[in-house]
Amino acid sequence: MKKSTVWSLVMMLVLAVFLAACNNDSSTKEKDNSGKEDDSATSTTEPKEGGVVTFATDQAPEGVYDPAYAGSAVDADIQGFTTESIFTINDELEYIPNYAKWDISEDRLTYTFTFEKGVKWHNGEELTVDDWVFALETLADPAYDGPRFNYVEDVKGAKAKKEGKADSIEGIEVVDPYTVKITFEKVKINNLENLWPNPMPKKHYEGIAVKDLGESKQVRENPVGLGPFKVKKVVAGEYSELERFDDYWKGKPLLDGIIVKVIDPSVATGAFQNGEIDIMGIRPQSVKELTALENVRIEETNGVSYSYIGLRFGHRDKATLTNVADFDKFKSKELRQALLYAINRPAMIDAFLEGKATVANTVIPRTFWIAAEESELNQYEFNQEKAKELLKSAGYVDKDGDGFVEDPNGQPFKISFGHYAGPAAFEGRSQAIIQSWNDIGVKTELATGSLIEFNLYNDMKDNDDAALEAFFGSWSTGSDPDPSGLWGNNSEWNYGRWVDDTNQTLLDAGLSVEAFDKDMRKATYVEWQKHFNEELPALPLWENMDLYGINNRLQGVHINAVGFQTDVHKWYVAE
């Protein structure tokens, strides 16, 4: 799955805003598993214009306003108000046209896109296909230092440009200002889903070298987007003020503006009660208090996010864009399995997620039609004795009597485990994992001695920091079930740098011409999940539910499995 811009681009790894919960109180608006709202709970208030609402987040944004450079889920949230993609995603997780439609050639290699006329950028310029071509060419430029090349690499000639062997992408043909043909290197079932969907304002970026674009004022201080709201003011680390874009192509937004505010999650209940915030992705610990407030409703859905523990197998060669398996600490499958058997996942869900998550033994959320049945997977139920047996069989034995195992060569064995900073539950969660491994004799210590600031943590993963031998992470996968963007042998988001021939063979098969047969594709991905579940290159922990607190004065919000920002121009205040 490629990293999405909707929660999604993000990283997620993000984020425990997604570590949310369900609630059975009659005051909440219940949702079924598809994420569709119960009609009985829908407001009958007539939409009206005016008003400003506040969206709160408990992580500070990095301050990147172009999706091509963003690596933070909070930045992706802001972009959800200010930017717009060529396609959108419906409640059934299907890609449907937004301001561009497409036709597919008989050989399934060429897609012809036709753009709507009259779509305006925030600076008044009209959107044309040149803006999208500019974005695709930028991502394939050798000087591009953002994390999104994998969204263009399948276009014919993109790799040649990235390698400096071509000046432009061969597979792009501009027909006229509103029509462009994109030809791919080979037929894949998800070529569309894996194609970069966000144009860049070409004239706004005129004169800026690609190597300087990510740090430019146009990206970080004076952004121009296509969305219903535009950036008016930014106070770093505190809030961003967005104002209505009257010329938004779908129609003038109802709200005057949106404030994106950074708050401490411990004060969220009071802020909701006092009317200081209107919508926020909340954590399970907030559910009980928030459901007691008469002015707040909770909306939930089964999402597309999960949490896991990554294990480091190597590093990424950024020059060749490949992952290199050159770190052997977790080479033993029995060791990896022992580490998962040692963790009491149900107890952790109860203790740190208020029971509002589901144990996961795969990294394909149950929301997806390709998810394997639990009966086909090893369950890894909590069993410390089983964990110790596996360690012993693999040669990890306590030879010096200190209570901790040595490796098969008799050398001291210790794991440096990393976790990002956040609310109090994060400290407890990290210590519970460390204690679980210490309890089976695998000496484990907290990397750097403390929880790590969120953005720094992401940088450490990006750069294969030696301190992160094992690390806690969360992914929001987006709507495409293909896991290759996160777990492919050379995926940038494969932070453990796991390289495995069977892994890549199965992932490739799931995207092949034969995969247009839906049954074949599911069977292939089930086989991949069984391989992942047996090999455990990462340790699946739990699937997260997505939970939002919403002030009753805010109406028109539509929640589905990939987020909360569908048609934000229809949000309105009812008072």
XYZ file of C-alpha atoms in Angstrom:
575
model
C 0.000 0.000 0.000
C 1.386 3.344 -0.896
C 1.526 5.990 1.668
C -1.581 8.115 1.352
C -2.042 11.826 1.556
C -5.169 11.312 3.486
C -3.983 10.432 6.852
C -2.518 8.876 4.354
C 0.262 10.385 3.086
C 1.208 10.322 5.484
C 2.651 8.613 7.673
C 1.638 7.574 9.546
C 3.350 5.873 11.379
C 1.907 7.652 12.638
C -0.071 8.390 14.727
C -1.905 7.383 17.336
C -4.619 9.806 16.554
C -5.808 6.657 14.845
C -5.549 4.603 18.001
C -9.171 5.247 18.675
C -12.176 3.521 19.948
C -15.772 2.630 19.748
C -18.406 3.541 22.289
C -21.839 2.149 22.997
C -23.302 5.125 24.818
C -26.626 6.198 23.343
C -25.321 9.728 22.899
C -22.814 8.670 20.264
C -23.506 8.472 16.555
C -23.002 4.817 15.751
C -21.492 3.654 12.462
C -21.552 0.302 10.766
C -18.388 -1.382 9.503
C -18.537 0.374 6.147
C -18.139 3.741 7.808
C -21.566 4.938 6.660
C -23.622 6.973 9.056
C -26.778 5.677 10.684
C -29.546 7.738 9.072
C -31.344 7.995 12.386
C -28.488 10.079 13.751
C -28.203 12.472 10.819
C -28.895 16.128 11.543
C -31.874 17.736 9.832
C -30.504 21.250 10.291
C -30.467 23.232 7.051
C -26.915 24.148 5.971
C -26.061 27.823 6.242
C -23.095 30.018 5.416
C -20.667 31.567 7.857
C -18.676 30.657 10.909
C -15.229 29.364 11.725
C -14.514 25.934 13.211
C -11.414 24.578 14.924
C -9.817 21.266 14.069
C -7.470 20.158 16.846
C -4.469 17.873 16.653
C -2.125 16.679 19.377
C 0.985 16.626 17.173
C 2.644 19.749 15.794
C 2.796 19.911 11.984
C 6.115 20.062 10.206
C 4.819 22.990 8.163
C 4.880 21.416 4.692
C 1.942 22.414 2.507
C 2.625 20.496 -0.692
C 1.776 16.761 -0.554
C 4.833 15.918 -2.628
C 7.056 16.829 0.319
C 4.923 16.040 3.353
C 5.861 13.279 5.772
C 3.572 14.102 8.663
C -0.023 13.041 9.174
C -0.812 16.448 10.650
C 0.472 18.187 7.523
C -1.677 15.782 5.519
C -4.708 16.897 7.551
C -4.060 20.531 6.701
C -3.578 19.595 3.052
C -6.952 17.858 3.210
C -8.487 21.317 3.528
C -6.223 23.142 1.065
C -5.331 20.689 -1.708
C -7.269 18.515 -4.130
C -6.468 15.322 -6.056
C -7.488 14.285 -9.553
C -9.504 11.440 -8.040
C -11.226 10.795 -4.749
C -12.154 7.692 -2.736
C -15.707 6.655 -1.909
C -17.075 4.693 1.044
C -16.447 1.418 -0.771
C -12.741 2.331 -1.068
C -13.068 2.794 -4.826
C -11.166 5.435 -6.794
C -13.604 7.713 -8.597
C -13.082 10.843 -10.754
C -12.786 14.217 -9.070
C -11.805 16.994 -11.495
C -10.332 14.523 -13.963
C -11.876 11.583 -15.806
C -9.933 8.831 -17.544
C -10.183 6.218 -20.254
C -8.010 3.105 -20.439
C -6.563 1.707 -23.664
C -7.321 -1.847 -24.753
C -3.826 -2.988 -23.815
C -4.278 -1.398 -20.347
C -0.993 0.473 -20.645
C -2.187 3.988 -21.500
C -4.590 6.118 -19.475
C -6.030 9.265 -21.069
C -6.997 11.886 -18.493
C -9.370 14.755 -19.234
C -9.439 17.669 -16.781
C -12.395 19.883 -15.921
C -12.139 23.391 -17.322
C -12.278 26.384 -15.022
C -10.720 24.797 -11.917
C -8.790 27.561 -10.133
C -5.700 27.631 -7.973
C -5.796 29.858 -4.906
C -3.761 32.471 -6.810
C -6.437 32.689 -9.512
C -4.543 30.717 -12.153
C -6.498 28.036 -14.001
C -5.491 24.421 -13.467
C -4.272 22.671 -16.627
C -2.629 19.332 -17.255
C 0.713 21.184 -17.351
C 0.460 21.532 -13.561
C 0.056 17.800 -13.150
C 2.815 17.016 -15.629
C 5.038 19.447 -13.704
C 4.345 17.465 -10.520
C 5.111 14.108 -12.131
C 8.300 15.438 -13.714
C 9.351 16.932 -10.374
C 8.931 13.620 -8.545
C 11.104 11.924 -11.168
C 13.778 14.630 -11.127
C 17.204 13.470 -9.861
C 17.261 16.493 -7.542
C 13.868 15.747 -5.966
C 14.481 14.953 -2.297
C 10.919 14.238 -1.196
C 9.502 10.776 -0.401
C 7.090 10.282 -3.317
C 9.069 8.996 -6.314
C 7.375 5.605 -5.919
C 4.132 7.259 -7.079
C 5.585 7.937 -10.526
C 8.215 5.222 -10.966
C 5.852 2.942 -12.905
C 5.300 5.515 -15.673
C 7.296 4.679 -18.784
C 10.619 6.521 -18.695
C 10.326 7.825 -15.115
C 13.225 5.713 -13.866
C 15.383 6.873 -16.771
C 14.786 10.478 -15.782
C 15.435 9.721 -12.108
C 18.751 8.181 -13.087
C 19.683 11.242 -15.157
C 19.414 9.381 -18.455
C 16.517 11.466 -19.802
C 15.334 15.049 -19.531
C 11.649 14.180 -19.359
C 9.343 11.235 -18.770
C 8.780 9.369 -22.019
C 5.350 8.047 -21.041
C 3.725 11.473 -20.681
C 2.061 13.021 -23.734
C 0.218 16.333 -23.418
C -2.602 16.422 -25.978
C -4.026 19.829 -25.099
C -4.313 21.991 -21.943
C -6.975 19.676 -20.514
C -5.936 16.275 -21.871
C -2.870 14.151 -21.162
C -1.920 10.543 -21.873
C 0.049 8.526 -19.322
C 1.683 5.279 -20.483
C 3.021 2.806 -17.935
C 5.994 0.481 -18.178
C 3.835 -2.600 -17.760
C 0.276 -3.621 -17.035
C -0.500 -3.593 -13.310
C -3.926 -3.787 -11.770
C -3.321 -0.719 -9.631
C -1.416 1.570 -11.971
C -4.086 4.216 -11.409
C -4.088 3.898 -7.619
C -0.309 4.181 -7.517
C -0.109 7.232 -9.755
C 0.638 10.574 -8.072
C -2.710 12.438 -8.013
C -1.739 15.952 -6.901
C -0.835 18.673 -9.421
C 1.639 21.389 -8.449
C 1.049 25.091 -9.193
C 3.670 25.397 -11.932
C 3.617 29.191 -12.193
C 3.748 29.603 -8.422
C 6.942 27.513 -8.350
C 8.465 29.161 -11.412
C 12.174 29.901 -11.046
C 12.744 27.564 -8.076
C 15.206 24.729 -8.642
C 13.862 21.287 -7.785
C 16.595 20.821 -5.191
C 15.343 23.916 -3.356
C 11.622 23.394 -3.739
C 10.945 21.424 -0.556
C 12.382 24.170 1.658
C 11.016 27.084 -0.369
C 8.657 29.745 0.977
C 6.143 28.719 -1.675
C 5.892 25.279 -0.032
C 6.296 26.245 3.623
C 5.059 29.805 4.032
C 3.026 30.896 1.020
C 1.318 27.777 -0.372
C -1.138 27.720 -3.249
C -3.644 24.883 -3.476
C -6.870 23.837 -5.177
C -8.922 23.008 -2.099
C -11.897 24.782 -0.521
C -9.705 26.641 1.981
C -6.426 28.500 1.615
C -3.693 29.269 4.115
C -4.025 32.709 5.665
C -1.687 32.640 8.657
C 0.671 30.161 10.319
C 2.104 30.298 13.828
C 4.645 27.475 13.949
C 3.862 24.831 16.549
C 0.593 26.478 17.575
C -1.987 26.930 14.842
C -2.721 27.480 11.166
C -5.515 29.784 10.046
C -7.318 28.823 6.837
C -9.828 31.024 5.037
C -12.549 30.219 2.542
C -11.634 30.069 -1.144
C -14.653 31.585 -2.852
C -13.676 30.282 -6.313
C -13.434 26.652 -5.236
C -14.436 24.592 -8.251
C -17.158 22.593 -6.483
C -18.809 25.750 -5.183
C -18.267 28.356 -2.508
C -17.600 26.664 0.873
C -20.159 27.262 3.606
C -17.659 28.015 6.380
C -15.705 31.267 6.528
C -12.620 29.417 7.702
C -10.952 26.666 9.693
C -8.387 26.910 12.473
C -5.977 23.990 12.818
C -4.832 24.090 16.435
C -2.223 22.053 18.293
C -3.361 21.027 21.783
C -2.246 18.695 24.533
C -4.575 15.648 24.451
C -4.974 15.888 28.229
C -6.962 19.127 27.818
C -9.124 17.926 24.920
C -12.215 17.304 27.055
C -12.123 20.775 28.573
C -11.506 22.340 25.186
C -14.534 20.547 23.728
C -16.656 21.472 26.721
C -15.719 25.135 26.426
C -16.325 25.206 22.683
C -12.653 25.879 21.934
C -12.422 23.018 19.433
C -14.977 21.471 17.085
C -13.429 18.288 15.712
C -10.494 16.098 16.649
C -9.244 12.580 16.125
C -9.323 11.309 19.691
C -7.626 8.623 21.717
C -9.408 5.851 23.586
C -8.597 7.413 26.940
C -10.793 10.395 26.031
C -13.927 8.419 25.184
C -15.481 8.181 28.637
C -15.116 11.867 29.438
C -16.243 13.072 26.039
C -19.377 10.946 25.953
C -20.475 12.681 29.139
C -20.567 16.049 27.358
C -23.935 17.079 25.945
C -22.380 19.225 23.213
C -20.142 16.501 21.759
C -20.812 13.395 19.660
C -18.375 10.621 18.896
C -18.178 9.131 15.410
C -16.299 5.957 14.682
C -15.455 3.595 11.893
C -13.342 0.564 11.228
C -10.394 2.114 9.476
C -7.386 1.061 7.475
C -4.721 1.520 10.133
C -2.724 -0.842 12.293
C 0.131 -0.756 14.775
C 3.207 -2.945 14.708
C 6.783 -3.295 15.915
C 9.347 -2.885 13.169
C 12.589 -4.874 13.205
C 15.704 -3.640 11.467
C 17.308 -5.861 8.824
C 19.487 -3.324 7.020
C 19.636 0.165 5.558
C 18.406 2.052 2.511
C 20.844 2.966 -0.217
C 19.466 6.360 -1.188
C 21.646 6.590 -4.266
C 20.175 3.458 -5.835
C 16.781 3.629 -4.043
C 17.185 0.061 -2.817
C 17.032 -1.592 0.587
C 20.139 -3.506 1.637
C 19.842 -6.346 4.159
C 23.098 -6.055 6.110
C 21.980 -6.171 9.757
C 21.633 -9.692 11.148
C 20.348 -9.173 14.688
C 16.852 -10.414 13.792
C 17.906 -12.988 11.201
C 16.467 -15.861 13.261
C 12.780 -16.516 12.540
C 12.467 -18.275 15.887
C 13.724 -15.152 17.649
C 11.176 -13.003 15.843
C 8.370 -15.400 16.679
C 9.470 -15.541 20.308
C 9.318 -11.757 20.547
C 5.670 -11.783 19.442
C 4.661 -14.710 21.679
C 6.121 -12.729 24.596
C 3.723 -9.785 24.187
C 0.307 -9.977 25.833
C -1.486 -8.028 23.135
C -5.031 -8.318 24.558
C -3.780 -7.025 27.903
C -2.035 -4.108 26.206
C -5.197 -3.262 24.272
C -7.153 -3.223 27.529
C -4.514 -1.247 29.414
C -3.545 1.349 26.832
C -6.424 1.439 24.346
C -9.358 0.986 26.699
C -10.090 -2.287 24.935
C -10.817 -0.430 21.709
C -8.681 -2.297 19.182
C -8.447 -5.802 17.755
C -5.434 -8.101 17.862
C -3.867 -8.344 14.391
C -1.838 -11.209 12.957
C -1.504 -9.662 9.507
C -0.749 -6.200 8.172
C -3.822 -6.212 5.922
C -6.723 -4.616 7.848
C -9.977 -6.565 7.930
C -11.662 -3.700 6.074
C -10.086 -4.986 2.864
C -11.588 -7.790 0.790
C -8.171 -9.434 0.487
C -7.739 -9.947 4.251
C -6.926 -13.517 5.214
C -9.184 -15.442 7.559
C -7.802 -15.792 11.069
C -8.000 -19.581 10.696
C -5.314 -19.322 7.997
C -2.865 -17.482 10.251
C -0.689 -18.310 13.243
C -2.317 -16.584 16.206
C 0.765 -16.019 18.401
C -1.312 -16.005 21.555
C 0.553 -14.797 24.636
C 2.813 -17.620 25.810
C 6.096 -16.816 27.506
C 7.058 -20.470 27.861
C 6.603 -20.980 24.129
C 8.749 -17.892 23.550
C 11.529 -19.300 25.747
C 11.401 -22.648 23.957
C 11.804 -20.935 20.594
C 14.745 -18.920 21.874
C 16.456 -22.047 23.184
C 15.887 -23.941 19.929
C 17.522 -21.079 18.013
C 20.562 -21.017 20.315
C 19.649 -18.004 22.436
C 20.629 -19.264 25.900
C 21.626 -17.607 29.166
C 25.211 -18.819 29.500
C 26.501 -16.474 32.188
C 23.587 -16.768 34.609
C 22.589 -13.088 34.547
C 19.002 -13.843 33.489
C 19.460 -12.710 29.903
C 20.277 -14.791 26.846
C 23.423 -14.596 24.790
C 23.264 -15.001 21.014
C 24.094 -18.356 19.321
C 27.769 -17.302 19.198
C 27.835 -16.724 22.942
C 27.960 -12.947 22.600
C 25.846 -10.549 24.704
C 22.475 -9.882 23.087
C 20.504 -6.670 23.634
C 17.726 -4.882 21.727
C 17.446 -1.100 21.492
C 13.718 -0.357 21.196
C 12.352 3.029 20.086
C 8.976 4.702 20.602
C 7.806 8.225 19.828
C 6.642 10.680 22.491
C 3.024 11.488 23.223
C 0.491 11.075 26.021
C 1.137 9.089 29.195
C -0.140 5.861 27.633
C 2.821 5.869 25.241
C 5.291 5.627 28.104
C 3.367 2.726 29.596
C 3.026 1.012 26.236
C 6.739 1.195 25.495
C 7.668 -0.064 28.956
C 5.205 -2.959 28.652
C 6.881 -4.101 25.431
C 10.344 -3.775 26.936
C 9.295 -5.695 30.049
C 7.694 -8.433 27.932
C 11.012 -9.101 26.233
C 13.043 -8.804 29.412
C 10.702 -11.367 30.992
C 11.726 -14.017 28.458
C 15.402 -13.195 28.921
C 15.901 -10.912 25.937
C 17.553 -7.811 27.348
C 15.827 -4.722 25.953
C 16.394 -1.029 26.608
C 14.642 2.136 25.462
C 16.497 3.756 22.579
C 18.091 7.095 23.579
C 16.821 6.486 27.135
C 13.486 8.213 26.576
C 10.576 8.570 24.194
C 11.560 10.511 21.079
C 9.907 13.643 19.711
C 7.586 12.584 16.899
C 9.159 14.399 13.946
C 12.687 13.493 15.082
C 11.556 9.878 15.395
C 10.372 9.896 11.788
C 13.705 11.356 10.677
C 15.537 8.607 12.556
C 13.534 5.946 10.751
C 14.071 7.649 7.405
C 17.817 7.596 8.012
C 18.079 4.097 9.505
C 19.341 5.390 12.839
C 21.294 2.660 14.605
C 19.413 3.340 17.855
C 16.181 2.018 16.340
C 16.868 -1.698 16.164
C 13.207 -2.326 16.953
C 10.599 0.405 16.841
C 6.902 1.018 17.374
C 4.961 2.252 14.375
C 1.483 2.698 12.959
C 0.360 2.853 9.344
C -2.752 4.168 7.726
C -2.703 2.303 4.464
C -4.998 4.310 2.220
C -7.668 2.653 0.127
C -5.549 0.458 -2.154
C -5.090 -2.996 -0.593
C -1.738 -3.593 -2.338
C 0.893 -3.785 0.454
C 3.946 -3.408 -1.785
C 4.353 0.303 -1.079
C 5.005 -0.490 2.574
C 6.526 -3.965 2.417
C 8.087 -4.332 -1.032
C 11.766 -5.257 -1.005
C 12.814 -1.791 -2.146
C 9.978 0.275 -0.756
C 11.057 3.481 0.946
C 8.408 2.879 3.614
C 9.764 -0.589 4.377
C 11.575 0.875 7.358
C 12.877 -2.458 8.608
C 14.560 -2.892 5.190
C 13.252 -6.471 4.921
C 14.408 -8.071 1.659
C 12.910 -11.460 0.821
C 12.511 -13.162 -2.572
C 9.170 -14.836 -1.793
C 7.834 -11.550 -0.482
C 8.553 -9.715 -3.723
C 7.423 -12.577 -5.960
C 4.003 -12.666 -4.300
C 3.650 -8.885 -4.275
C 4.472 -8.743 -7.988
C 1.959 -11.491 -8.720
C -0.738 -9.533 -6.914
C -0.265 -6.686 -9.410
C 0.189 -8.723 -12.586
C -2.103 -9.092 -15.581
C -3.393 -12.317 -14.045
C -4.473 -10.335 -10.972
C -7.313 -8.794 -12.953
C -8.979 -12.055 -11.944
C -10.253 -10.997 -8.517
C -10.218 -14.512 -7.069
C -6.634 -15.022 -8.173
C -5.601 -11.700 -6.688
C -7.153 -12.472 -3.321
C -5.584 -15.927 -3.240
C -2.186 -14.366 -3.949
C -2.505 -11.809 -1.176
C -3.741 -14.442 1.276
C -0.620 -16.441 0.441
C 1.471 -13.314 1.019
C -0.170 -12.743 4.397
C 0.526 -16.336 5.411
C 4.184 -15.847 4.434
C 4.402 -12.581 6.379
C 2.622 -14.161 9.345
C 5.113 -17.053 9.386
C 8.279 -15.021 8.791
C 7.306 -12.017 10.961
C 9.614 -9.379 9.467
C 7.587 -7.051 11.692
C 5.364 -7.886 14.643
C 1.687 -7.041 14.035
C 0.053 -5.768 17.211
C -3.489 -4.556 16.622
C -5.897 -2.947 14.201
C -6.988 0.507 15.245
C -10.451 1.957 15.087
C -10.795 5.548 13.949
C -12.600 7.751 16.418
C -13.491 11.437 16.234
C -14.952 13.842 18.734
C -17.202 16.423 17.056
C -18.913 19.437 18.565
C -22.630 19.218 17.810
C -22.545 22.693 16.293
C -20.420 21.330 13.435
C -22.501 19.531 10.815
C -21.881 18.062 7.367
C -18.891 15.934 8.413
C -18.678 12.591 6.605
C -16.457 9.890 8.067
C -15.275 6.838 6.167
C -12.459 4.319 6.432
C -9.834 6.661 4.973
C -10.620 9.833 6.875
C -12.903 12.679 7.805
C -12.342 15.212 5.022
C -14.808 14.198 2.331
C -16.485 17.341 0.912
C -15.254 19.727 3.622
C -16.787 22.574 1.606
C -20.139 21.241 2.851
C -19.225 21.587 6.533
C -21.358 24.154 8.313
C -22.138 25.542 11.744
C -25.568 24.982 13.265
C -26.190 27.237 16.266
